XYZ file of C-alpha atoms in Angstrom:
347
model
C -19.954 1.561 -75.207
C -20.979 -1.634 -76.945
C -23.121 -4.271 -75.287
C -20.234 -6.777 -75.415
C -17.893 -4.385 -73.572
C -20.512 -3.774 -70.897
C -20.895 -7.523 -70.370
C -17.107 -7.962 -70.112
C -16.765 -5.097 -67.621
C -19.666 -6.429 -65.539
C -18.092 -9.890 -65.544
C -14.734 -8.494 -64.434
C -16.369 -6.487 -61.633
C -18.190 -9.636 -60.478
C -14.962 -11.657 -60.451
C -13.104 -8.946 -58.505
C -15.921 -8.682 -55.939
C -16.024 -12.458 -55.597
C -12.272 -12.572 -54.940
C -12.458 -9.724 -52.423
C -15.378 -11.422 -50.638
C -13.220 -14.513 -50.030
C -10.277 -12.642 -48.505
C -9.714 -13.880 -44.915
C -9.925 -11.339 -42.108
C -8.429 -11.776 -38.585
C -11.656 -13.069 -37.071
C -13.472 -16.366 -36.658
C -17.179 -17.069 -36.494
C -18.550 -19.386 -33.819
C -21.964 -20.970 -34.167
C -23.848 -23.991 -32.769
C -22.373 -27.289 -33.908
C -23.660 -30.817 -33.454
C -25.181 -32.838 -30.618
C -24.175 -36.392 -31.415
C -24.905 -39.690 -29.688
C -21.743 -40.585 -27.750
C -22.357 -44.309 -28.249
C -21.586 -43.771 -31.950
C -18.079 -42.620 -31.009
C -16.950 -45.726 -29.151
C -17.198 -49.504 -29.130
C -16.673 -51.548 -25.975
C -15.845 -55.206 -26.530
C -18.471 -57.582 -25.225
C -20.830 -54.754 -24.244
C -24.221 -54.067 -25.778
C -25.610 -50.575 -25.475
C -29.214 -51.591 -24.866
C -29.959 -48.708 -22.512
C -32.847 -46.629 -23.854
C -32.045 -42.946 -24.216
C -29.081 -40.924 -25.418
C -25.968 -39.247 -24.059
C -24.960 -36.454 -26.424
C -21.555 -34.828 -26.942
C -21.766 -31.215 -28.102
C -19.626 -29.186 -30.483
C -19.191 -25.608 -31.625
C -18.644 -24.824 -35.299
C -15.677 -22.487 -35.869
C -14.934 -21.018 -39.289
C -12.403 -18.514 -40.573
C -14.178 -15.231 -41.306
C -13.874 -13.569 -44.700
C -15.028 -10.214 -46.030
C -18.277 -11.915 -47.061
C -18.903 -14.199 -44.078
C -18.213 -11.302 -41.705
C -21.910 -10.510 -41.994
C -22.828 -13.864 -40.438
C -22.318 -12.133 -37.107
C -25.810 -10.713 -37.550
C -27.323 -14.207 -37.748
C -28.935 -15.768 -34.712
C -26.515 -17.621 -32.396
C -23.461 -16.561 -34.422
C -20.583 -14.676 -32.838
C -17.603 -12.907 -34.417
C -14.416 -13.235 -32.361
C -10.837 -12.029 -32.906
C -8.726 -14.927 -34.174
C -6.211 -14.569 -31.352
C -8.994 -15.072 -28.802
C -9.595 -18.551 -30.236
C -6.195 -19.574 -31.637
C -3.885 -17.605 -29.338
C -0.372 -17.410 -30.760
C -0.736 -20.694 -32.598
C -0.860 -21.138 -36.347
C -3.969 -22.926 -37.686
C -1.852 -26.064 -38.176
C -0.524 -25.937 -34.607
C -4.016 -25.301 -33.249
C -5.399 -28.316 -35.137
C -2.574 -30.491 -33.777
C -3.359 -29.336 -30.241
C -7.068 -29.998 -30.686
C -6.403 -33.504 -32.014
C -4.103 -34.211 -29.067
C -6.689 -32.827 -26.637
C -9.258 -35.239 -28.036
C -6.875 -38.207 -27.720
C -5.993 -37.146 -24.201
C -9.689 -36.745 -23.308
C -10.393 -40.261 -24.572
C -7.606 -41.938 -22.596
C -8.533 -39.961 -19.474
C -12.193 -40.910 -19.916
C -11.270 -44.596 -20.006
C -9.075 -44.311 -16.896
C -11.662 -42.348 -14.907
C -14.630 -44.516 -15.950
C -12.835 -47.768 -15.149
C -11.612 -46.462 -11.802
C -15.160 -45.378 -10.917
C -16.308 -48.905 -11.837
C -13.617 -50.499 -9.671
C -11.637 -51.734 -12.683
C -8.049 -51.136 -13.780
C -6.355 -50.136 -17.041
C -2.799 -50.351 -18.341
C -0.988 -47.186 -19.438
C 1.629 -46.790 -22.127
C 3.284 -43.382 -22.176
C 4.465 -42.449 -25.660
C 6.318 -39.382 -24.461
C 5.658 -35.704 -23.933
C 3.539 -33.911 -26.518
C 4.994 -30.462 -27.180
C 2.228 -27.894 -26.630
C 4.292 -24.733 -27.032
C 7.777 -23.490 -27.885
C 8.666 -20.076 -26.461
C 9.736 -17.341 -28.885
C 13.015 -16.727 -27.017
C 13.800 -20.409 -26.473
C 16.970 -21.984 -27.845
C 14.624 -24.729 -29.082
C 12.501 -22.263 -31.082
C 13.714 -23.307 -34.529
C 14.225 -26.944 -33.571
C 11.147 -28.188 -31.724
C 7.630 -27.966 -33.149
C 4.188 -28.050 -31.553
C 3.012 -31.628 -32.040
C 6.423 -33.249 -31.582
C 6.581 -36.180 -29.163
C 9.603 -36.045 -26.832
C 10.450 -39.677 -26.127
C 13.484 -39.096 -23.886
C 15.189 -36.142 -22.181
C 18.918 -36.670 -21.618
C 18.206 -40.344 -22.158
C 15.501 -40.424 -19.473
C 11.964 -41.546 -20.371
C 8.795 -40.179 -18.755
C 7.934 -43.816 -17.977
C 4.522 -45.393 -17.518
C 3.892 -44.381 -13.917
C 3.225 -41.131 -12.096
C 6.324 -41.796 -9.981
C 8.638 -42.074 -12.994
C 7.269 -38.844 -14.409
C 7.875 -37.114 -11.069
C 11.460 -38.443 -11.135
C 11.945 -36.818 -14.549
C 10.594 -33.507 -13.260
C 12.930 -33.709 -10.265
C 15.856 -34.327 -12.619
C 14.978 -31.257 -14.693
C 14.577 -29.139 -11.566
C 18.149 -29.988 -10.583
C 19.725 -28.768 -13.820
C 21.544 -25.461 -14.160
C 21.473 -22.762 -16.859
C 23.853 -23.572 -19.693
C 23.243 -27.320 -19.477
C 22.788 -28.781 -22.955
C 19.495 -30.653 -22.986
C 19.342 -33.573 -25.413
C 15.916 -34.616 -26.656
C 14.942 -37.689 -28.645
C 11.937 -36.526 -30.630
C 9.391 -38.280 -32.817
C 7.919 -36.154 -35.583
C 5.448 -37.807 -37.920
C 7.159 -41.164 -38.627
C 10.739 -39.990 -38.093
C 12.859 -39.983 -34.935
C 15.537 -37.332 -34.455
C 17.867 -35.954 -31.805
C 17.581 -32.266 -30.861
C 19.787 -30.416 -28.383
C 20.169 -26.869 -27.079
C 21.597 -25.122 -23.990
C 19.120 -24.096 -21.330
C 18.601 -20.435 -20.496
C 18.237 -18.942 -17.033
C 14.850 -17.941 -15.674
C 15.403 -14.349 -14.541
C 12.659 -14.650 -11.918
C 13.957 -17.763 -10.153
C 17.617 -17.977 -11.161
C 16.965 -21.575 -12.206
C 16.527 -23.002 -15.670
C 13.906 -22.154 -18.244
C 13.084 -25.086 -20.492
C 11.690 -22.877 -23.227
C 8.933 -25.306 -24.163
C 5.870 -26.874 -22.589
C 4.241 -30.239 -22.915
C 1.764 -32.794 -21.651
C 2.007 -36.542 -21.278
C 0.931 -38.408 -24.406
C -0.338 -41.878 -23.567
C -2.431 -44.799 -24.732
C -4.445 -47.013 -22.416
C -5.559 -50.611 -22.761
C -8.447 -52.031 -20.811
C -10.528 -55.156 -20.359
C -13.059 -54.836 -21.879
C -11.303 -52.825 -24.598
C -12.608 -49.421 -25.704
C -12.192 -48.331 -29.313
C -12.899 -44.760 -30.442
C -13.981 -43.216 -33.715
C -13.921 -39.426 -33.162
C -16.059 -38.681 -36.259
C -13.893 -35.653 -36.991
C -14.600 -34.075 -33.588
C -11.576 -32.636 -31.756
C -10.827 -30.890 -28.493
C -11.192 -31.925 -24.830
C -14.750 -30.794 -24.074
C -16.352 -34.206 -24.658
C -14.468 -35.741 -21.725
C -17.400 -35.887 -19.301
C -19.813 -37.436 -21.785
C -17.267 -40.017 -22.986
C -16.652 -41.008 -19.371
C -20.359 -41.332 -18.620
C -20.965 -43.502 -21.704
C -18.062 -45.831 -20.883
C -19.074 -46.095 -17.222
C -22.684 -46.730 -18.169
C -21.787 -49.583 -20.505
C -19.168 -51.372 -18.388
C -21.378 -51.226 -15.269
C -24.738 -51.667 -17.037
C -26.035 -48.832 -14.845
C -28.899 -47.702 -17.132
C -27.998 -44.063 -16.527
C -29.828 -42.892 -19.656
C -33.119 -44.469 -18.585
C -34.931 -43.237 -21.692
C -33.757 -39.621 -21.396
C -32.195 -37.471 -24.112
C -29.206 -36.095 -22.191
C -26.707 -33.534 -23.446
C -23.658 -32.315 -21.618
C -20.182 -30.896 -21.862
C -17.025 -30.466 -19.837
C -13.478 -31.729 -19.664
C -12.619 -34.599 -17.327
C -9.577 -34.722 -15.044
C -7.988 -37.866 -13.615
C -9.526 -37.155 -10.209
C -12.996 -36.977 -11.788
C -13.230 -33.181 -11.748
C -15.312 -31.693 -14.563
C -13.609 -28.685 -16.123
C -14.603 -25.494 -17.875
C -15.140 -25.292 -21.648
C -15.827 -22.551 -24.202
C -18.899 -21.730 -26.269
C -21.362 -23.281 -23.856
C -24.208 -20.998 -24.981
C -23.867 -22.318 -28.532
C -23.663 -25.890 -27.263
C -26.955 -25.301 -25.463
C -28.557 -24.337 -28.778
C -27.218 -27.534 -30.379
C -28.626 -29.568 -27.481
C -32.064 -27.972 -27.768
C -32.141 -28.501 -31.523
C -31.368 -32.195 -30.924
C -34.350 -32.488 -28.581
C -32.346 -32.898 -25.373
C -34.348 -32.499 -22.182
C -31.394 -32.594 -19.763
C -28.178 -30.545 -19.896
C -25.126 -31.246 -17.703
C -22.960 -28.115 -17.303
C -19.588 -27.706 -15.567
C -19.961 -25.886 -12.269
C -16.353 -24.742 -12.359
C -14.733 -22.780 -9.584
C -13.939 -19.136 -10.327
C -10.758 -18.240 -8.468
C -9.911 -14.796 -7.108
C -7.156 -14.519 -9.719
C -9.608 -15.271 -12.526
C -12.106 -12.750 -11.191
C -9.409 -10.099 -10.828
C -8.406 -10.580 -14.459
C -11.943 -10.980 -15.802
C -14.345 -9.132 -13.458
C -17.449 -10.271 -15.361
C -16.487 -13.935 -15.549
C -19.145 -16.541 -14.754
C -19.003 -20.284 -14.259
C -20.155 -22.414 -17.183
C -23.288 -23.275 -15.212
C -24.082 -19.597 -14.678
C -23.421 -18.879 -18.366
C -25.724 -21.606 -19.615
C -28.497 -20.717 -17.152
C -28.379 -17.147 -18.445
C -28.438 -18.369 -22.048
C -31.393 -20.657 -21.310
C -33.401 -17.768 -19.880
C -32.783 -15.730 -23.037
C -33.846 -18.663 -25.207
C -36.947 -19.341 -23.109
C -36.230 -23.079 -23.074
C -37.524 -25.523 -20.477
C -34.521 -27.862 -20.779
C -33.390 -28.928 -17.296
C -29.881 -27.718 -16.530
C -27.809 -29.367 -13.801
C -24.501 -28.105 -12.320
C -21.749 -30.737 -12.281
C -18.447 -30.520 -10.423
C -17.382 -34.163 -10.625
C -18.162 -37.370 -12.468
C -19.879 -38.642 -9.318
C -22.168 -35.589 -9.363
C -23.187 -36.437 -12.913
C -23.803 -40.102 -12.084
C -25.984 -39.220 -9.100
C -27.975 -36.676 -11.136
C -28.725 -39.235 -13.853
C -29.573 -41.951 -11.335
C -32.207 -39.650 -9.830
C -33.847 -38.336 -12.990
C-alpha cells in the first residue's frame, strides 16, 4: 500500500472516529457552575449597593453527554445522569422554556417577598397562565404547547388578585366532562383561539383539563427593580435574589463584609424550597472563596421518604458533601427568608 493511501485511510478513520465521538447519548453531565455576585443581576432605582461583602447565586453546569464526553464522569465533581432524570418527558426546547419561566417567576416572587418583608407593597400584573405541561391523552395535545400563555379561559381572565384566580379555579371545578373549553392563547407574538372538549377524570368523575400551568406575572415596585439574568435560568436563585433586594431597600448591611453563598427557591410565604445539585453548588461556592453557605432545610414528608428511602434534606446533603471535601465553610440551615436574615444579622 502506498504512503498516500495510508494517509487517506488514516484521515478517514480519524474523521469517522470524530463523528462517532460527537454522537449524543441519553445522558447529561452535571458539574459545578458559577458563583456570581447577585448585585450584578439586578438594579434598584435610587439604591446604592455600598454594603461590603457579597451575596452569591450558584449554578450547576448541565451538558448533553456524547460518546466522547461520557468519560467526563470520571472527573472530579462530575456526575453522569440519565437524561430523563433531568429533563423528564420534556424536549430540550420545552425544558429551556420552563427554566426561563422559572427564572422569571423566581424574580417576581423575590420582589414581592422582599418588599413585603420590608413593609412595602408592589403592584401585580398577571399576563395569564403559563402552560407547563400538556398530557399525552389530552384533547389539547396537538393544540397547546409548553410555553404558551393562556390569557383567558371561556372568556374569563385569571385577574390580578388571588381572589380572581380562585374564582377561575372554582369556575373550572364546576364544569362537566364534554364541555368545550375555549382558550385565548398567546404564543410568541401571536394570539390565537384554541378549543377542545374536556375529558372525564376516571378517579373523580369530574373533568380532567389535560394540561397544567402556573400564573405568569410581572410586578412593579417603588423603588423599581430591574433584572439582567446573565443567561442564568431556573428557580434556585430565589432566596439570594430576595436577600439582595431586601438588603438594598432596607439598607440592612446583611453582607457585613462576608462572602456569602446560598441557594433555594422562594415561595410567596417566605418558605425556602429544595433545589437540585447542591453538592456541586457547594464546590462552586468554595471555589469562589465563600465562607458562608445558606442551604434549604426542606421538610422530607412521609410520602417522599416512602418513595425515596434514602432521601435527605438539602442541608443534610450539603453537610455530607462538605465533610467529604474537608472544607471549613460554615453551612447554615434555612427554612424561611426570616431565618436567613437572622443568620446574616448575627454573623
